[in-house]
Coordinates of N, CA and C and ligand atoms in Angstrom, one line a residue:
M1 N 0.9 -1.2 0.0 CA 0.0 0.0 0.0 C 0.9 1.3 0.0
N2 N 0.5 2.2 -0.8 CA 1.2 3.5 -0.8 C 0.8 4.4 0.3
M3 N 1.6 4.7 1.3 CA 1.3 5.5 2.4 C 1.2 6.9 2.0
Q4 N 0.2 7.6 2.6 CA 0.0 9.1 2.4 C 1.1 9.8 3.3
K5 N 1.9 10.6 2.6 CA 3.0 11.3 3.4 C 2.4 12.7 3.9
V6 N 2.7 13.0 5.1 CA 2.3 14.3 5.6 C 3.4 14.9 6.4
M7 N 3.7 16.2 6.1 CA 4.7 16.9 6.9 C 4.1 17.5 8.2
V8 N 4.7 17.3 9.3 CA 4.2 17.8 10.6 C 5.3 18.8 11.1
L9 N 5.1 20.1 10.9 CA 6.2 21.0 11.1 C 5.9 21.8 12.4
N10 N 7.0 22.1 13.1 CA 6.9 22.8 14.4 C 7.9 23.9 14.5
G11 N 7.4 25.0 15.0 CA 8.3 26.2 15.2 C 9.0 26.3 16.5
P12 N 9.4 27.5 16.8 CA 10.3 27.7 17.9 C 9.8 27.3 19.3
N13 N 10.7 26.8 20.1 CA 10.6 26.4 21.5 C 9.8 25.1 21.7
L14 N 9.2 24.6 20.7 CA 8.4 23.4 20.9 C 9.2 22.1 21.2
S15 N 10.5 22.2 21.0 CA 11.4 21.1 21.4 C 11.5 21.1 23.0
K16 N 11.1 22.1 23.6 CA 11.2 22.3 25.1 C 10.0 21.9 25.8
L17 N 9.0 21.2 25.0 CA 7.8 20.8 25.7 C 8.1 19.9 26.9
G18 N 7.3 20.1 27.9 CA 7.5 19.3 29.1 C 8.2 20.2 30.2
A19 N 9.3 20.9 29.7 CA 10.0 21.8 30.6 C 9.5 23.2 30.5
R20 N 8.9 23.5 29.4 CA 8.5 24.9 29.1 C 7.1 25.1 29.5
E21 N 6.8 26.0 30.5 CA 5.5 26.4 30.9 C 4.5 25.2 30.9
P22 N 4.8 24.2 31.8 CA 4.0 23.0 31.8 C 2.5 23.3 32.2
E23 N 2.3 24.4 32.9 CA 0.9 24.7 33.2 C 0.1 25.1 32.0
V24 N 0.8 25.5 30.9 CA 0.2 25.9 29.7 C 0.2 24.7 28.7
Y25 N 1.4 24.1 28.5 CA 1.6 23.1 27.5 C 1.6 21.7 27.9
G26 N 1.5 21.4 29.2 CA 1.5 20.1 29.8 C 2.9 19.5 30.1
S27 N 2.9 18.4 30.7 CA 4.2 17.8 31.2 C 4.8 16.8 30.2
A28 N 4.1 16.4 29.2 CA 4.7 15.5 28.2 C 5.7 16.3 27.4
N29 N 6.8 15.6 26.9 CA 7.8 16.3 26.2 C 7.8 16.1 24.7
W30 N 8.7 16.6 24.0 CA 8.8 16.6 22.6 C 8.8 15.2 22.0
A31 N 9.6 14.3 22.7 CA 9.6 12.9 22.2 C 8.3 12.2 22.4
D32 N 7.5 12.6 23.4 CA 6.2 12.0 23.6 C 5.3 12.5 22.5
L33 N 5.4 13.8 22.1 CA 4.6 14.3 21.0 C 4.9 13.5 19.7
V34 N 6.1 13.3 19.4 CA 6.5 12.6 18.2 C 5.9 11.2 18.2
T35 N 6.0 10.6 19.4 CA 5.5 9.2 19.5 C 4.0 9.2 19.3
S36 N 3.2 10.1 19.9 CA 1.8 10.2 19.7 C 1.4 10.4 18.3
I37 N 2.1 11.3 17.6 CA 1.8 11.6 16.2 C 2.1 10.3 15.3
T38 N 3.3 9.7 15.6 CA 3.7 8.5 14.8 C 2.7 7.4 15.0
E39 N 2.2 7.2 16.3 CA 1.3 6.1 16.5 C -0.1 6.3 15.8
R40 N -0.6 7.5 16.0 CA -1.9 7.8 15.3 C -1.8 7.8 13.8
A41 N -0.7 8.3 13.3 CA -0.5 8.3 11.9 C -0.5 6.9 11.3
G42 N 0.2 6.0 12.0 CA 0.3 4.6 11.6 C -1.1 4.0 11.5
Q43 N -2.0 4.3 12.5 CA -3.4 3.8 12.5 C -4.2 4.3 11.3
L44 N -3.8 5.6 10.9 CA -4.5 6.2 9.8 C -4.0 5.9 8.4
G45 N -2.9 5.2 8.4 CA -2.2 4.9 7.1 C -1.4 6.1 6.6
I46 N -1.0 7.0 7.5 CA -0.2 8.1 7.1 C 1.3 7.9 7.5
E47 N 2.2 8.4 6.7 CA 3.6 8.4 7.0 C 4.0 9.8 7.4
P48 N 4.2 10.1 8.7 CA 4.4 11.5 9.1 C 5.9 11.8 9.0
D49 N 6.2 13.0 8.6 CA 7.6 13.5 8.7 C 7.6 14.7 9.7
V50 N 8.0 14.4 11.0 CA 7.8 15.3 12.1 C 9.1 16.1 12.3
R51 N 9.0 17.4 12.2 CA 10.3 18.2 12.3 C 10.0 19.4 13.2
Q52 N 11.1 19.9 13.9 CA 11.0 21.1 14.7 C 12.2 22.0 14.4
T53 N 12.0 23.3 14.4 CA 13.1 24.2 14.2 C 12.8 25.5 15.0
D54 N 13.9 26.1 15.4 CA 13.7 27.5 16.0 C 13.9 28.5 15.0
S55 N 14.2 28.1 13.7 CA 14.6 29.1 12.7 C 13.5 29.3 11.7
E56 N 13.1 30.6 11.5 CA 12.1 30.9 10.5 C 12.5 30.5 9.1
S57 N 13.7 30.7 8.8 CA 14.3 30.4 7.5 C 14.1 28.9 7.2
E58 N 14.5 28.1 8.2 CA 14.4 26.6 8.0 C 13.0 26.2 7.8
L59 N 12.1 26.8 8.6 CA 10.7 26.4 8.5 C 10.1 26.7 7.1
I60 N 10.5 27.9 6.6 CA 10.1 28.2 5.3 C 10.7 27.3 4.2
S61 N 11.9 26.9 4.4 CA 12.5 25.9 3.4 C 11.8 24.6 3.5
W62 N 11.3 24.2 4.6 CA 10.5 22.9 4.7 C 9.2 23.1 4.0
L63 N 8.6 24.3 4.1 CA 7.3 24.5 3.4 C 7.5 24.4 1.9
H64 N 8.7 25.0 1.5 CA 9.0 24.9 0.0 C 9.1 23.4 -0.4
E65 N 9.7 22.6 0.5 CA 9.9 21.2 0.2 C 8.5 20.5 0.1
A66 N 7.6 20.8 1.0 CA 6.3 20.3 1.0 C 5.5 20.7 -0.3
F67 N 5.7 21.9 -0.7 CA 5.1 22.4 -1.9 C 5.6 21.7 -3.1
E68 N 6.9 21.5 -3.2 CA 7.5 20.8 -4.3 C 7.0 19.3 -4.4
A69 N 6.9 18.7 -3.2 CA 6.6 17.3 -3.1 C 5.1 17.1 -3.1
K70 N 4.3 18.2 -3.1 CA 2.8 18.2 -3.1 C 2.3 17.5 -1.9
L71 N 2.9 17.7 -0.7 CA 2.5 17.1 0.5 C 1.5 18.0 1.3
D72 N 0.6 17.4 2.0 CA -0.2 18.1 2.9 C 0.6 18.4 4.2
V73 N 0.2 19.4 4.9 CA 1.0 19.9 6.0 C 0.2 20.1 7.3
V74 N 0.7 19.6 8.4 CA 0.2 20.1 9.7 C 1.3 21.0 10.3
I75 N 0.9 22.2 10.7 CA 2.0 23.1 11.2 C 1.6 23.8 12.5
N76 N 2.5 23.7 13.5 CA 2.3 24.5 14.7 C 3.4 25.6 14.5
P77 N 3.1 26.8 14.1 CA 4.1 27.8 13.8 C 4.6 28.5 15.1
A78 N 4.1 28.1 16.2 CA 4.4 28.6 17.5 C 4.4 30.2 17.5
A79 N 5.4 30.9 18.0 CA 5.2 32.3 18.1 C 5.2 33.0 16.7
F80 N 5.8 32.3 15.7 CA 5.8 32.9 14.3 C 4.3 33.1 13.8
T81 N 3.4 32.3 14.4 CA 2.0 32.4 14.1 C 1.5 33.9 14.1
H82 N 2.1 34.6 15.0 CA 1.5 35.9 15.3 C 2.1 37.1 14.5
Y83 N 3.2 36.8 13.8 CA 3.8 38.0 13.1 C 4.6 37.6 11.8
S84 N 4.7 36.4 11.5 CA 5.6 36.1 10.3 C 4.8 36.1 9.0
Y85 N 4.9 37.2 8.3 CA 4.3 37.3 7.0 C 5.0 36.4 6.0
A86 N 6.3 36.2 6.2 CA 7.1 35.3 5.3 C 6.6 33.9 5.4
L87 N 6.3 33.5 6.6 CA 5.7 32.1 6.8 C 4.3 32.1 6.2
R88 N 3.5 33.1 6.4 CA 2.2 33.2 5.8 C 2.3 33.0 4.3
D89 N 3.2 33.7 3.6 CA 3.3 33.6 2.2 C 3.7 32.2 1.7
A90 N 4.5 31.6 2.5 CA 4.9 30.2 2.2 C 3.7 29.2 2.4
C91 N 2.9 29.5 3.4 CA 1.7 28.7 3.6 C 0.7 28.9 2.5
A92 N 0.5 30.2 2.1 CA -0.4 30.5 1.1 C -0.1 29.8 -0.2
M93 N 1.2 29.7 -0.5 CA 1.7 29.0 -1.7 C 1.2 27.6 -1.7
I94 N 1.2 27.0 -0.6 CA 0.7 25.6 -0.5 C -0.8 25.5 -0.6
T95 N -1.5 26.3 0.1 CA -3.0 26.1 0.1 C -3.6 26.6 -1.3
K96 N -3.0 27.6 -1.8 CA -3.5 28.1 -3.1 C -3.2 27.2 -4.3
S97 N -2.3 26.2 -4.0 CA -2.1 25.2 -5.1 C -3.0 24.0 -4.9
G98 N -3.8 24.0 -3.8 CA -4.7 22.9 -3.6 C -4.3 21.9 -2.6
Q99 N -3.1 22.0 -2.1 CA -2.6 21.2 -1.0 C -3.3 21.7 0.3
R100 N -3.5 20.7 1.2 CA -4.1 21.1 2.5 C -3.0 21.5 3.5
L101 N -3.3 22.5 4.4 CA -2.4 22.9 5.4 C -3.2 23.2 6.6
I102 N -3.0 22.5 7.7 CA -3.8 22.7 8.9 C -2.9 23.3 10.0
E103 N -3.3 24.5 10.5 CA -2.6 25.2 11.6 C -3.1 24.6 12.9
V104 N -2.1 24.1 13.8 CA -2.5 23.6 15.1 C -1.8 24.3 16.2
H105 N -2.4 24.3 17.3 CA -1.8 24.8 18.6 C -2.2 23.9 19.7
L106 N -1.3 23.8 20.6 CA -1.5 23.0 21.8 C -2.5 23.7 22.7
S107 N -2.2 25.0 23.0 CA -3.1 25.8 23.8 C -4.1 26.5 22.9
N108 N -5.0 27.2 23.6 CA -6.0 28.0 22.8 C -5.5 29.5 22.9
P109 N -4.8 29.9 21.8 CA -4.2 31.3 21.9 C -5.2 32.4 22.2
H110 N -6.5 32.1 21.8 CA -7.5 33.2 22.0 C -7.9 33.4 23.5
S111 N -7.5 32.4 24.3 CA -7.8 32.6 25.8 C -6.6 33.1 26.5
R112 N -5.5 33.5 25.7 CA -4.3 33.9 26.4 C -4.0 35.4 26.1
E113 N -2.7 35.8 26.1 CA -2.4 37.2 26.0 C -2.9 37.8 24.6
E114 N -3.2 39.1 24.6 CA -3.8 39.7 23.5 C -2.9 39.5 22.2
F115 N -1.6 39.5 22.3 CA -0.8 39.4 21.1 C -1.0 38.0 20.4
R116 N -1.5 37.0 21.2 CA -1.7 35.7 20.6 C -3.0 35.6 19.9
H117 N -3.9 36.6 20.0 CA -5.2 36.5 19.4 C -5.1 36.7 17.9
T118 N -4.0 37.2 17.4 CA -3.9 37.4 16.0 C -3.0 36.2 15.4
S119 N -3.6 35.6 14.4 CA -2.8 34.6 13.6 C -2.7 35.1 12.2
V120 N -1.5 35.3 11.7 CA -1.3 35.8 10.3 C -1.4 34.5 9.4
I121 N -1.4 33.3 10.0 CA -1.4 32.1 9.2 C -2.9 31.6 9.0
S122 N -3.8 31.8 9.9 CA -5.1 31.2 9.8 C -5.8 31.6 8.5
G123 N -5.6 32.8 8.0 CA -6.3 33.3 6.8 C -5.9 32.5 5.6
V124 N -4.8 31.8 5.6 CA -4.3 31.1 4.4 C -4.3 29.6 4.7
S125 N -4.9 29.2 5.9 CA -4.9 27.8 6.3 C -6.2 27.1 5.8
T126 N -6.1 25.8 5.6 CA -7.3 25.1 5.2 C -8.2 25.0 6.5
G127 N -7.6 24.9 7.6 CA -8.4 24.8 8.9 C -7.4 25.0 10.1
V128 N -8.0 25.3 11.2 CA -7.3 25.6 12.4 C -7.8 24.7 13.6
I129 N -6.9 24.1 14.3 CA -7.3 23.3 15.5 C -6.4 23.8 16.7
A130 N -7.1 24.3 17.7 CA -6.3 24.8 18.8 C -6.9 24.4 20.2
G131 N -6.1 24.2 21.2 CA -6.6 24.1 22.5 C -6.8 22.7 23.1
F132 N -6.4 21.7 22.3 CA -6.6 20.3 22.7 C -5.3 19.6 23.0
G133 N -4.2 20.3 23.3 CA -2.9 19.6 23.6 C -2.5 18.8 22.4
F134 N -1.9 17.6 22.7 CA -1.5 16.7 21.6 C -2.6 16.4 20.6
D135 N -3.8 16.3 21.2 CA -5.0 15.9 20.3 C -5.2 16.9 19.2
S136 N -4.7 18.2 19.3 CA -4.8 19.1 18.2 C -4.2 18.5 17.0
Y137 N -3.0 17.9 17.2 CA -2.2 17.3 16.0 C -3.0 16.1 15.5
L138 N -3.5 15.3 16.5 CA -4.1 14.0 16.1 C -5.4 14.2 15.3
L139 N -6.1 15.3 15.8 CA -7.4 15.6 15.0 C -7.0 16.1 13.6
A140 N -5.9 16.8 13.5 CA -5.5 17.3 12.2 C -5.2 16.1 11.3
L141 N -4.5 15.2 11.8 CA -4.1 14.0 11.0 C -5.4 13.2 10.6
S142 N -6.4 13.1 11.5 CA -7.6 12.4 11.2 C -8.3 13.1 10.0
Q143 N -8.3 14.4 10.0 CA -8.9 15.2 9.0 C -8.2 14.9 7.6
L144 N -6.8 14.9 7.7 CA -6.1 14.8 6.5 C -6.2 13.3 5.9
A145 N -6.6 12.4 6.8 CA -6.7 11.0 6.3 C -8.0 10.8 5.5
K146 N -8.9 11.8 5.6 CA -10.2 11.7 4.8 C -10.0 11.9 3.3
Ligands
LIG201 C1 1.5 27.7 20.5 C2 0.9 29.1 20.9 C3 1.8 30.2 20.5 O1 1.2 31.5 20.9 C4 3.1 30.1 21.3 O2 4.0 31.1 20.9 C5 3.7 28.8 21.1 C6 2.9 27.6 21.1 C7 0.7 26.5 21.0 O3 0.9 25.4 20.5 O4 -0.2 26.7 21.8 O5 5.0 28.6 21.1 O6 1.6 27.7 19.1

């Protein structure tokens, strides 16, 4: 069977899950997140390519890679969500070509500080899932499996 490939991209500070603000992001760590994604993807017949970077430039180059390979994307842009027009343009390139891109967040940014209420990514995303911890990613994968 040909597995559906999906890129699961993560922005800055997400490698510090578990240690970073556990009251907001939970006590499970980055490796736990990768395991959860890999397990659910396997059940759904998806082959996930899970990556994390603190670099805006690297994240954009991965979106270019997804675009070239015509892959659907799950992305937690982390703080870049709120201000990176360069990331938005890269996401728009993907969704405007018909590939799906789902923006996910562990927390619900709308219930947090004011600066988190703006996402420059949502307007060019296929959909947004926020506030369900690791389940935000797993729900996105379920949707992409349809
Ligand atoms: C986040 C929310 C962002 O506001 C924050 O900068 C993050 C993580 C989330 O997953 O809840 O780094 O994207």
